[in-house]
mmCIF file of C-alpha atoms in Angstrom:
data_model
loop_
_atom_site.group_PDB
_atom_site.id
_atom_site.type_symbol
_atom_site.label_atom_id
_atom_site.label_comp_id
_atom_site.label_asym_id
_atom_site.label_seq_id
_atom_site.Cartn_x
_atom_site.Cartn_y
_atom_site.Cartn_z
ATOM 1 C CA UNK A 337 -8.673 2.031 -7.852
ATOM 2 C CA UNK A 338 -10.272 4.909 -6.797
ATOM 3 C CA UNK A 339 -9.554 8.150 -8.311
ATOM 4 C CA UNK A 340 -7.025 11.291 -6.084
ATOM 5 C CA UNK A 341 -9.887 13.094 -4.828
ATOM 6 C CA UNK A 342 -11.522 10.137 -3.391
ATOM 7 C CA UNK A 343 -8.047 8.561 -2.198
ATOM 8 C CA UNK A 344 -7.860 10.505 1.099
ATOM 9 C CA UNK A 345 -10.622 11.029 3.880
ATOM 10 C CA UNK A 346 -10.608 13.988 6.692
ATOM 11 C CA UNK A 347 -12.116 13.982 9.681
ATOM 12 C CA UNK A 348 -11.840 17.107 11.609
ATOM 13 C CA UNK A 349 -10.859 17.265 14.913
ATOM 14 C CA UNK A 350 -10.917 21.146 15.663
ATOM 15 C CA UNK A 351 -10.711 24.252 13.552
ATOM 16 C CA UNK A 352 -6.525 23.660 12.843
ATOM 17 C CA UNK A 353 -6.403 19.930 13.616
ATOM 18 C CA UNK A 354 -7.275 17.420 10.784
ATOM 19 C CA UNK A 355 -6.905 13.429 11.152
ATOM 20 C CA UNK A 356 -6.724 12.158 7.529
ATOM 21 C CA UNK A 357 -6.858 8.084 5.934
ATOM 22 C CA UNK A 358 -6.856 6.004 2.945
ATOM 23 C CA UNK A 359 -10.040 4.435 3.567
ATOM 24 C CA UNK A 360 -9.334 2.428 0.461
ATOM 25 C CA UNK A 361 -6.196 0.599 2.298
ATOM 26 C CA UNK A 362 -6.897 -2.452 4.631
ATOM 27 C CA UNK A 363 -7.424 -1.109 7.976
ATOM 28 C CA UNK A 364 -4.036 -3.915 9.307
ATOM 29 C CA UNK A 365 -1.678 -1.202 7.136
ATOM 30 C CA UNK A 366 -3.833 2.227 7.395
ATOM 31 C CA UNK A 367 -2.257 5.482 8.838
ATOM 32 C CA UNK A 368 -3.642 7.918 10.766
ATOM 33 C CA UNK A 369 -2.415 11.224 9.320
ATOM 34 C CA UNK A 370 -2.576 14.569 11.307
ATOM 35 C CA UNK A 371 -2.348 17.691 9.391
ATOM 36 C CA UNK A 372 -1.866 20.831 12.079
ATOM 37 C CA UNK A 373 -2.287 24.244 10.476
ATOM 38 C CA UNK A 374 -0.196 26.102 12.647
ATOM 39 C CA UNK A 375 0.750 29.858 13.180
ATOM 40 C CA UNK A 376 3.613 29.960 11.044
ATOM 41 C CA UNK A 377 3.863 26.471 9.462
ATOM 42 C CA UNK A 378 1.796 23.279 8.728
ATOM 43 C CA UNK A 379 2.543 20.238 10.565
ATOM 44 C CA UNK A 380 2.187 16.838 8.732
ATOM 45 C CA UNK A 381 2.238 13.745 11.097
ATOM 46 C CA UNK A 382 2.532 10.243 9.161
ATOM 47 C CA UNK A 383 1.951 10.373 5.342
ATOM 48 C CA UNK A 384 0.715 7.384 4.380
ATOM 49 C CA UNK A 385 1.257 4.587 1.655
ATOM 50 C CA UNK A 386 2.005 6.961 -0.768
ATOM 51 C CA UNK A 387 -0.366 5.448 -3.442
ATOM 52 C CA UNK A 388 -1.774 8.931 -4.487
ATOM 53 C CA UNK A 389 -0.687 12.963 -3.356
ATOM 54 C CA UNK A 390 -1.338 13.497 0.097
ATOM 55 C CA UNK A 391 0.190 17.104 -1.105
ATOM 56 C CA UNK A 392 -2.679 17.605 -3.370
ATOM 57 C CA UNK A 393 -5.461 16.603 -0.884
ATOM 58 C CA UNK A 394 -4.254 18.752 1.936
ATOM 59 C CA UNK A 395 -3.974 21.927 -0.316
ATOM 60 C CA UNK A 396 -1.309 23.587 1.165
ATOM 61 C CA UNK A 397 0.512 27.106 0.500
ATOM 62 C CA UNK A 398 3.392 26.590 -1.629
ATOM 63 C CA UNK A 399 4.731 29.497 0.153
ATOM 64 C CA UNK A 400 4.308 28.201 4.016
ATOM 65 C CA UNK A 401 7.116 25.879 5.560
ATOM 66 C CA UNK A 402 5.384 22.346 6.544
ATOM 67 C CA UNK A 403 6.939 20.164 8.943
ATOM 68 C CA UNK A 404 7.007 16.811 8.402
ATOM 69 C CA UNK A 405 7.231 14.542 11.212
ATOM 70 C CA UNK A 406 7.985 11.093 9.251
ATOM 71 C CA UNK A 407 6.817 8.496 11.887
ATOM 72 C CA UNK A 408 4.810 5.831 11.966
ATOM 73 C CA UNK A 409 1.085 6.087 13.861
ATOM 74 C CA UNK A 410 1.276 2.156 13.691
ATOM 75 C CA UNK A 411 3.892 -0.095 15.312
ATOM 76 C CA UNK A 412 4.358 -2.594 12.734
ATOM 77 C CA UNK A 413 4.655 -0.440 9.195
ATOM 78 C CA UNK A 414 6.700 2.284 7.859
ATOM 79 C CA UNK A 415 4.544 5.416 6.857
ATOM 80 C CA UNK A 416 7.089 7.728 5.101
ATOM 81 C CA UNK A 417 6.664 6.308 1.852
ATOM 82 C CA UNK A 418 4.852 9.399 0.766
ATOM 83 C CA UNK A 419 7.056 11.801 1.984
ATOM 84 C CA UNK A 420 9.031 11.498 -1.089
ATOM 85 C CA UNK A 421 6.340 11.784 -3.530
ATOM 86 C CA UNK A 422 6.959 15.335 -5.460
ATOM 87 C CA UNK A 423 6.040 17.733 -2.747
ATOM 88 C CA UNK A 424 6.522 21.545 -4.150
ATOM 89 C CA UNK A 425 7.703 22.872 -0.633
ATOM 90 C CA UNK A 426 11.154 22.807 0.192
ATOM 91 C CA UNK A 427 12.205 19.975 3.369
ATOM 92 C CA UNK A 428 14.523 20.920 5.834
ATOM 93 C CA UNK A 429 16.152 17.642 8.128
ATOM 94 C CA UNK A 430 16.586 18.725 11.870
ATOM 95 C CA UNK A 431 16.980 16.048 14.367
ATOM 96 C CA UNK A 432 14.517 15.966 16.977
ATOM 97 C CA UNK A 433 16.221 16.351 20.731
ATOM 98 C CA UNK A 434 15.105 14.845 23.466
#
């Protein structure tokens, strides 16, 4: 299996906008995972299969608020599984509002 800092793969889509994947999971089940480095937070879209840190690759300031938005980028598999793998920051559940 291949080792955490070859797990994850970043493409980047503009200077704040990163789309990230686990190249080493079969394309039927792989995310797409969008990491937004906002003004005052970091947005986390999807967070994959939660087979290695996605906290670890992205790098993030311990001290910043990230918002997670736990969905899935695929129709047929849940993507949250990572979500609950140690993260250091602090979540905060707010129901989103139509």
């Amino acid at each position: 299996m291949a080792e955490q800092n070859h797990w994850f793969e970043r493409e980047m889509i503009s200077e704040t906008i990163a789309r990230i994947w686990e190249p080493f999971v079969h394309p039927f089940f792989r995310a797409n995972i969008f990491h937004v480095r906002c003004k005052e937070a970091d947005l986390v879209v999807d967070f994959g299969m939660g087979l290695r840190s996605l906290q670890s690759f992205l790098a993030t300031d311990p001290d910043r608020p990230i918002v997670a938005v736990a969905m899935s980028t695929l129709i047929m598999w849940d993507r949250s599984t990572s979500l609950s793998t140690g993260w250091d920051t602090p979540w905060r559940q707010t129901p989103l509002r139509a």
